[in-house]
Amino acid sequence: MREVLLVRFGEVHLKGANRPYFLRMLTDNVRHCVEDLGARVWFSDSRIYVAEVEDIAEAAERVRKVFGVYSVSPALETAKEFEEISAAALRLMEGKTGTFKVFARRSDKSFPISSNDMAAELGHRILVAYKGLRVDVHKPEIKLHVEVRERNAYLCSEEIMGVGGMPIGTGGRAALLLSGGIDSPVAGYSIMRRGVKIEAIHFESPPYTGERAKEKVLALAKKLGAFQGGMRVCVVPFTKIQLEIHDKCPEELGTVLMRRFMMRIAERLANQLKAQALVTGENIGQVASQTMDAIVCTDMVVGMPVFRPLIGFDKIDIIREAEKIDTYETSILPYEDCCTVFTPRHPNTRPKPKMLEKAEELLDVAALEDEAVAGTRMVEV
Ligand code: ATP
Ligand code: MG
């Protein structure tokens, strides 16, 4: 008898001819997240198994967060031998109180005891052994599942829900514009959850933004990276562009001009990163640079699709998500962002492409972008 983890997957079931590919990715991703625990991970009859770990609770907590995992159950694996199954059942139910029901199944029909007989006999033995337990066949508090499969039997009484989604790597690659704010980490997470591998791009403006502001962004990237086995972060020097905009262009267009630079530079870096799309935390109406007109003017400077998964969310819902993925506390640390440092007093909330193009003629856009791209440093977290 030994402890194992049963891992169930959700939507991956639906993928038809691609199913083997999705399952291989998912199995690899599960293996990757527990390999430092010495675990053995394998796929067999429509489930993933994790065994040979000392700390099964830690393994469960990690595997639960792998995208594509529907749920996990700490379980006992036994030989296909009734006395051993019975001993495992008693071990699982030890110390528990309340109502229970045994659900027995055998996919191996040559196993000599029928499912009904097995459930009845195990139920009886549990009742005799533990005074605090009663049977309730309609609404049991504890469901003890016993499955006799091809090679072994498995027993479990607990199901821990996973994060769902699709396995990382099955959805291609995208580049996330990652600020230190609340929104962009949540935006990145929602895309990652659909199986897309994310790399990050961050614009910094030293000395107006400090070292601690950058450390905060790297901390956020690290938290997100934990869901996909690390992340690359491109840190782009943005000070010169911001100063040029500030000195030479109409103040009220400053923010949107800056955002157009960000998008164009991000697209070039995304190509280098072999990413096919950009992701931002933009959200209609939240701030001056995110009115419909501003987003139209920002969007039109790049050819790549720009995904904005939070576009229609309320702030309160975004905050709730940020808390759930544990980025909120980091995001609200009070360090400056390059956007806030140069915020115009009266931003134009209805900019038009012509105005912006005219303003950009006052700058050497290509040279500024080349310099920013050349000065970009890549950090792995
Ligand atoms: P966030 O909470 O993500 O910072 P926000 O509500 O503060 O978003 P803005 O500051 O207008 O909104 O930024 C909109 C989006 O632009 C961000 O969600 C992010 O994707 C991107 N962005 C803003 N600042 C930066 C930056 N310094 N580096 C990289 N991306 C940025
Ligand atoms: Mg911001």
PDB file of C-alpha atoms in Angstrom, residues 61-261:
ATOM      1  CA  GLU A  61      -1.068  21.950  -3.647  1.00  0.00           C
ATOM      2  CA  ARG A  62       1.405  22.339  -6.496  1.00  0.00           C
ATOM      3  CA  VAL A  63      -0.368  20.058  -8.950  1.00  0.00           C
ATOM      4  CA  ARG A  64      -3.707  21.725  -8.213  1.00  0.00           C
ATOM      5  CA  LYS A  65      -2.276  24.916  -9.736  1.00  0.00           C
ATOM      6  CA  VAL A  66      -1.182  23.357 -13.010  1.00  0.00           C
ATOM      7  CA  PHE A  67      -3.413  24.667 -15.804  1.00  0.00           C
ATOM      8  CA  GLY A  68      -5.564  21.901 -17.240  1.00  0.00           C
ATOM      9  CA  VAL A  69      -5.976  20.121 -13.907  1.00  0.00           C
ATOM     10  CA  TYR A  70      -9.609  19.723 -12.910  1.00  0.00           C
ATOM     11  CA  SER A  71      -9.041  18.191  -9.480  1.00  0.00           C
ATOM     12  CA  VAL A  72      -6.603  16.145  -7.411  1.00  0.00           C
ATOM     13  CA  SER A  73      -7.188  13.492  -4.781  1.00  0.00           C
ATOM     14  CA  PRO A  74      -4.684  12.139  -2.293  1.00  0.00           C
ATOM     15  CA  ALA A  75      -5.293   8.387  -2.515  1.00  0.00           C
ATOM     16  CA  LEU A  76      -4.050   5.006  -1.373  1.00  0.00           C
ATOM     17  CA  GLU A  77      -2.904   2.517  -3.983  1.00  0.00           C
ATOM     18  CA  THR A  78      -3.179  -1.151  -3.080  1.00  0.00           C
ATOM     19  CA  ALA A  79      -2.841  -4.542  -4.692  1.00  0.00           C
ATOM     20  CA  LYS A  80      -6.054  -5.996  -6.114  1.00  0.00           C
ATOM     21  CA  GLU A  81      -6.645  -7.990  -3.025  1.00  0.00           C
ATOM     22  CA  PHE A  82      -9.693  -7.455  -0.851  1.00  0.00           C
ATOM     23  CA  GLU A  83      -8.022  -7.563   2.561  1.00  0.00           C
ATOM     24  CA  GLU A  84      -5.532  -4.926   1.481  1.00  0.00           C
ATOM     25  CA  ILE A  85      -8.299  -2.776   0.042  1.00  0.00           C
ATOM     26  CA  SER A  86     -10.162  -3.094   3.302  1.00  0.00           C
ATOM     27  CA  ALA A  87      -7.095  -2.075   5.327  1.00  0.00           C
ATOM     28  CA  ALA A  88      -6.662   0.981   3.108  1.00  0.00           C
ATOM     29  CA  ALA A  89     -10.328   1.903   3.579  1.00  0.00           C
ATOM     30  CA  LEU A  90      -9.951   1.751   7.353  1.00  0.00           C
ATOM     31  CA  ARG A  91      -6.782   3.804   7.205  1.00  0.00           C
ATOM     32  CA  LEU A  92      -8.454   6.526   5.110  1.00  0.00           C
ATOM     33  CA  MET A  93     -11.495   6.747   7.373  1.00  0.00           C
ATOM     34  CA  GLU A  94      -9.571   6.713  10.637  1.00  0.00           C
ATOM     35  CA  GLY A  95     -10.344   9.701  12.849  1.00  0.00           C
ATOM     36  CA  LYS A  96     -13.228  10.885  10.667  1.00  0.00           C
ATOM     37  CA  THR A  97     -16.712  11.525  12.005  1.00  0.00           C
ATOM     38  CA  GLY A  98     -20.095  12.204  10.392  1.00  0.00           C
ATOM     39  CA  THR A  99     -21.893  10.406   7.582  1.00  0.00           C
ATOM     40  CA  PHE A 100     -20.322   8.456   4.745  1.00  0.00           C
ATOM     41  CA  LYS A 101     -21.018   6.265   1.772  1.00  0.00           C
ATOM     42  CA  VAL A 102     -18.738   3.859  -0.072  1.00  0.00           C
ATOM     43  CA  PHE A 103     -18.730   4.144  -3.872  1.00  0.00           C
ATOM     44  CA  ALA A 104     -17.125   1.066  -5.389  1.00  0.00           C
ATOM     45  CA  ARG A 105     -16.249   0.476  -9.055  1.00  0.00           C
ATOM     46  CA  ARG A 106     -14.282  -2.122 -10.882  1.00  0.00           C
ATOM     47  CA  SER A 107     -13.084  -1.560 -14.409  1.00  0.00           C
ATOM     48  CA  ASP A 108     -11.474  -4.990 -14.127  1.00  0.00           C
ATOM     49  CA  LYS A 109     -14.530  -7.230 -14.256  1.00  0.00           C
ATOM     50  CA  SER A 110     -12.449 -10.295 -13.475  1.00  0.00           C
ATOM     51  CA  PHE A 111     -12.036  -9.030  -9.913  1.00  0.00           C
ATOM     52  CA  PRO A 112     -13.965 -11.675  -7.930  1.00  0.00           C
ATOM     53  CA  ILE A 113     -16.126  -9.379  -5.774  1.00  0.00           C
ATOM     54  CA  SER A 114     -18.897  -7.302  -7.314  1.00  0.00           C
ATOM     55  CA  SER A 115     -18.939  -3.538  -6.747  1.00  0.00           C
ATOM     56  CA  ASN A 116     -22.097  -3.755  -4.625  1.00  0.00           C
ATOM     57  CA  ASP A 117     -20.746  -6.487  -2.398  1.00  0.00           C
ATOM     58  CA  MET A 118     -17.466  -4.635  -1.996  1.00  0.00           C
ATOM     59  CA  ALA A 119     -19.204  -1.372  -1.002  1.00  0.00           C
ATOM     60  CA  ALA A 120     -21.452  -3.216   1.485  1.00  0.00           C
ATOM     61  CA  GLU A 121     -18.640  -5.152   3.138  1.00  0.00           C
ATOM     62  CA  LEU A 122     -16.322  -2.133   3.381  1.00  0.00           C
ATOM     63  CA  GLY A 123     -19.159  -0.019   4.787  1.00  0.00           C
ATOM     64  CA  HIS A 124     -19.835  -2.668   7.389  1.00  0.00           C
ATOM     65  CA  ARG A 125     -16.193  -2.894   8.455  1.00  0.00           C
ATOM     66  CA  ILE A 126     -15.898   0.887   8.737  1.00  0.00           C
ATOM     67  CA  LEU A 127     -19.036   1.073  10.893  1.00  0.00           C
ATOM     68  CA  VAL A 128     -17.725  -1.616  13.192  1.00  0.00           C
ATOM     69  CA  ALA A 129     -14.318   0.053  13.498  1.00  0.00           C
ATOM     70  CA  TYR A 130     -15.292   3.708  14.010  1.00  0.00           C
ATOM     71  CA  LYS A 131     -18.124   4.726  16.308  1.00  0.00           C
ATOM     72  CA  GLY A 132     -18.270   8.316  15.065  1.00  0.00           C
ATOM     73  CA  LEU A 133     -19.356   7.376  11.539  1.00  0.00           C
ATOM     74  CA  ARG A 134     -22.821   6.644  10.178  1.00  0.00           C
ATOM     75  CA  VAL A 135     -23.987   5.661   6.706  1.00  0.00           C
ATOM     76  CA  ASP A 136     -26.050   8.085   4.642  1.00  0.00           C
ATOM     77  CA  VAL A 137     -26.642   6.854   1.103  1.00  0.00           C
ATOM     78  CA  HIS A 138     -28.408  10.045  -0.024  1.00  0.00           C
ATOM     79  CA  LYS A 139     -26.298  12.963   1.199  1.00  0.00           C
ATOM     80  CA  PRO A 140     -23.095  11.573   2.677  1.00  0.00           C
ATOM     81  CA  GLU A 141     -20.575  14.062   4.086  1.00  0.00           C
ATOM     82  CA  ILE A 142     -17.696  11.774   3.205  1.00  0.00           C
ATOM     83  CA  LYS A 143     -17.585   9.883  -0.087  1.00  0.00           C
ATOM     84  CA  LEU A 144     -15.142   7.021  -0.031  1.00  0.00           C
ATOM     85  CA  HIS A 145     -14.313   6.033  -3.601  1.00  0.00           C
ATOM     86  CA  VAL A 146     -12.856   2.602  -4.264  1.00  0.00           C
ATOM     87  CA  GLU A 147     -11.793   1.719  -7.792  1.00  0.00           C
ATOM     88  CA  VAL A 148     -10.373  -1.570  -8.917  1.00  0.00           C
ATOM     89  CA  ARG A 149      -8.442  -0.797 -12.097  1.00  0.00           C
ATOM     90  CA  GLU A 150      -6.247  -2.797 -14.454  1.00  0.00           C
ATOM     91  CA  ARG A 151      -3.154  -3.033 -12.275  1.00  0.00           C
ATOM     92  CA  ASN A 152      -4.110  -1.758  -8.825  1.00  0.00           C
ATOM     93  CA  ALA A 153      -6.926  -0.553  -6.635  1.00  0.00           C
ATOM     94  CA  TYR A 154      -7.263   3.096  -5.589  1.00  0.00           C
ATOM     95  CA  LEU A 155      -9.107   4.600  -2.645  1.00  0.00           C
ATOM     96  CA  CYS A 156      -9.743   8.262  -1.920  1.00  0.00           C
ATOM     97  CA  SER A 157     -12.147  10.384   0.089  1.00  0.00           C
ATOM     98  CA  GLU A 158     -11.080  13.911  -0.738  1.00  0.00           C
ATOM     99  CA  GLU A 159     -11.212  15.943  -3.940  1.00  0.00           C
ATOM    100  CA  ILE A 160      -9.291  19.205  -4.156  1.00  0.00           C
ATOM    101  CA  MET A 161     -10.378  21.423  -7.045  1.00  0.00           C
ATOM    102  CA  GLY A 162      -7.732  22.490  -9.541  1.00  0.00           C
ATOM    103  CA  VAL A 163      -7.409  25.779 -11.414  1.00  0.00           C
ATOM    104  CA  GLY A 164      -8.804  24.387 -14.679  1.00  0.00           C
ATOM    105  CA  GLY A 165      -7.911  25.902 -18.031  1.00  0.00           C
ATOM    106  CA  MET A 166      -5.616  24.394 -20.652  1.00  0.00           C
ATOM    107  CA  PRO A 167      -2.057  23.072 -20.332  1.00  0.00           C
ATOM    108  CA  ILE A 168       0.625  25.742 -20.720  1.00  0.00           C
ATOM    109  CA  GLY A 169       2.311  25.474 -24.089  1.00  0.00           C
ATOM    110  CA  THR A 170      -0.734  24.269 -26.005  1.00  0.00           C
ATOM    111  CA  GLY A 171      -1.929  27.824 -26.759  1.00  0.00           C
ATOM    112  CA  GLY A 172       1.182  29.398 -28.248  1.00  0.00           C
ATOM    113  CA  ARG A 173       3.125  32.306 -26.802  1.00  0.00           C
ATOM    114  CA  ALA A 174       2.268  35.935 -26.047  1.00  0.00           C
ATOM    115  CA  ALA A 175       4.062  38.964 -24.601  1.00  0.00           C
ATOM    116  CA  LEU A 176       2.487  40.679 -21.592  1.00  0.00           C
ATOM    117  CA  LEU A 177       3.024  44.388 -21.000  1.00  0.00           C
ATOM    118  CA  LEU A 178       3.639  44.117 -17.297  1.00  0.00           C
ATOM    119  CA  SER A 179       3.480  47.257 -15.158  1.00  0.00           C
ATOM    120  CA  GLY A 180       3.615  47.201 -11.394  1.00  0.00           C
ATOM    121  CA  GLY A 181      -0.139  47.737 -11.165  1.00  0.00           C
ATOM    122  CA  ILE A 182      -3.033  45.486 -10.239  1.00  0.00           C
ATOM    123  CA  ASP A 183      -4.406  44.867 -13.712  1.00  0.00           C
ATOM    124  CA  SER A 184      -1.626  43.568 -15.916  1.00  0.00           C
ATOM    125  CA  PRO A 185      -0.731  40.527 -13.749  1.00  0.00           C
ATOM    126  CA  VAL A 186      -4.386  39.486 -13.733  1.00  0.00           C
ATOM    127  CA  ALA A 187      -4.570  39.970 -17.513  1.00  0.00           C
ATOM    128  CA  GLY A 188      -1.493  37.777 -17.946  1.00  0.00           C
ATOM    129  CA  TYR A 189      -2.921  35.094 -15.702  1.00  0.00           C
ATOM    130  CA  SER A 190      -6.197  34.888 -17.642  1.00  0.00           C
ATOM    131  CA  ILE A 191      -4.349  34.315 -20.893  1.00  0.00           C
ATOM    132  CA  MET A 192      -1.932  31.830 -19.333  1.00  0.00           C
ATOM    133  CA  ARG A 193      -4.871  29.883 -18.016  1.00  0.00           C
ATOM    134  CA  ARG A 194      -5.874  29.207 -21.630  1.00  0.00           C
ATOM    135  CA  GLY A 195      -2.586  27.441 -22.248  1.00  0.00           C
ATOM    136  CA  VAL A 196      -0.617  30.425 -23.580  1.00  0.00           C
ATOM    137  CA  LYS A 197       2.971  30.776 -22.443  1.00  0.00           C
ATOM    138  CA  ILE A 198       3.662  34.363 -21.379  1.00  0.00           C
ATOM    139  CA  GLU A 199       6.847  36.438 -21.490  1.00  0.00           C
ATOM    140  CA  ALA A 200       6.834  39.914 -19.956  1.00  0.00           C
ATOM    141  CA  ILE A 201       7.863  43.369 -21.163  1.00  0.00           C
ATOM    142  CA  HIS A 202       8.371  46.161 -18.659  1.00  0.00           C
ATOM    143  CA  PHE A 203       9.153  49.819 -19.331  1.00  0.00           C
ATOM    144  CA  GLU A 204      11.194  51.629 -16.718  1.00  0.00           C
ATOM    145  CA  SER A 205      12.192  55.266 -16.455  1.00  0.00           C
ATOM    146  CA  PRO A 206      15.141  55.667 -14.137  1.00  0.00           C
ATOM    147  CA  PRO A 207      15.819  57.820 -12.202  1.00  0.00           C
ATOM    148  CA  TYR A 208      12.128  58.787 -12.132  1.00  0.00           C
ATOM    149  CA  THR A 209      11.271  55.193 -11.313  1.00  0.00           C
ATOM    150  CA  GLY A 210      13.444  53.503  -8.725  1.00  0.00           C
ATOM    151  CA  GLU A 211      15.114  50.161  -8.224  1.00  0.00           C
ATOM    152  CA  ARG A 212      12.377  49.066  -5.844  1.00  0.00           C
ATOM    153  CA  ALA A 213       9.729  49.670  -8.509  1.00  0.00           C
ATOM    154  CA  LYS A 214      11.594  47.296 -10.802  1.00  0.00           C
ATOM    155  CA  GLU A 215      12.058  44.722  -8.050  1.00  0.00           C
ATOM    156  CA  LYS A 216       8.303  44.812  -7.529  1.00  0.00           C
ATOM    157  CA  VAL A 217       7.666  44.061 -11.195  1.00  0.00           C
ATOM    158  CA  LEU A 218      10.148  41.193 -11.101  1.00  0.00           C
ATOM    159  CA  ALA A 219       8.396  39.863  -7.984  1.00  0.00           C
ATOM    160  CA  LEU A 220       5.087  39.939  -9.870  1.00  0.00           C
ATOM    161  CA  ALA A 221       6.669  38.184 -12.841  1.00  0.00           C
ATOM    162  CA  LYS A 222       7.986  35.531 -10.500  1.00  0.00           C
ATOM    163  CA  LYS A 223       4.540  34.920  -9.028  1.00  0.00           C
ATOM    164  CA  LEU A 224       3.041  34.584 -12.493  1.00  0.00           C
ATOM    165  CA  GLY A 225       6.001  32.529 -13.670  1.00  0.00           C
ATOM    166  CA  ALA A 226       5.250  29.962 -10.976  1.00  0.00           C
ATOM    167  CA  PHE A 227       2.232  28.912 -13.037  1.00  0.00           C
ATOM    168  CA  GLN A 228       4.323  28.098 -16.093  1.00  0.00           C
ATOM    169  CA  GLY A 229       7.813  27.224 -14.896  1.00  0.00           C
ATOM    170  CA  GLY A 230       9.483  30.639 -15.006  1.00  0.00           C
ATOM    171  CA  MET A 231       9.243  33.692 -17.220  1.00  0.00           C
ATOM    172  CA  ARG A 232      11.477  36.009 -19.207  1.00  0.00           C
ATOM    173  CA  VAL A 233      11.156  39.733 -18.508  1.00  0.00           C
ATOM    174  CA  CYS A 234      12.404  42.337 -20.980  1.00  0.00           C
ATOM    175  CA  VAL A 235      13.224  45.558 -19.150  1.00  0.00           C
ATOM    176  CA  VAL A 236      13.075  48.483 -21.591  1.00  0.00           C
ATOM    177  CA  PRO A 237      14.767  51.842 -20.881  1.00  0.00           C
ATOM    178  CA  PHE A 238      11.998  54.381 -21.433  1.00  0.00           C
ATOM    179  CA  THR A 239      13.276  57.600 -19.864  1.00  0.00           C
ATOM    180  CA  LYS A 240      14.558  59.250 -23.024  1.00  0.00           C
ATOM    181  CA  ILE A 241      11.293  58.659 -24.894  1.00  0.00           C
ATOM    182  CA  GLN A 242       9.272  60.102 -22.048  1.00  0.00           C
ATOM    183  CA  LEU A 243      11.490  63.181 -21.768  1.00  0.00           C
ATOM    184  CA  GLU A 244      11.327  63.788 -25.516  1.00  0.00           C
ATOM    185  CA  ILE A 245       7.532  63.534 -25.484  1.00  0.00           C
ATOM    186  CA  HIS A 246       7.402  65.809 -22.469  1.00  0.00           C
ATOM    187  CA  ASP A 247       9.701  68.431 -24.032  1.00  0.00           C
ATOM    188  CA  LYS A 248       8.455  68.438 -27.628  1.00  0.00           C
ATOM    189  CA  CYS A 249       4.806  67.349 -27.801  1.00  0.00           C
ATOM    190  CA  PRO A 250       1.510  68.833 -26.629  1.00  0.00           C
ATOM    191  CA  GLU A 251       1.149  67.952 -22.980  1.00  0.00           C
ATOM    192  CA  GLU A 252      -2.449  66.715 -23.207  1.00  0.00           C
ATOM    193  CA  LEU A 253      -1.404  63.979 -25.681  1.00  0.00           C
ATOM    194  CA  GLY A 254       1.507  62.773 -23.574  1.00  0.00           C
ATOM    195  CA  THR A 255      -0.026  59.592 -22.204  1.00  0.00           C
ATOM    196  CA  VAL A 256      -1.397  58.280 -25.484  1.00  0.00           C
ATOM    197  CA  LEU A 257       1.849  59.092 -27.311  1.00  0.00           C
ATOM    198  CA  MET A 258       3.718  57.164 -24.669  1.00  0.00           C
ATOM    199  CA  ARG A 259       1.373  54.226 -24.975  1.00  0.00           C
ATOM    200  CA  ARG A 260       1.864  54.131 -28.744  1.00  0.00           C
ATOM    201  CA  PHE A 261       5.624  53.911 -28.194  1.00  0.00           C
TER     202      PHE A 261
END
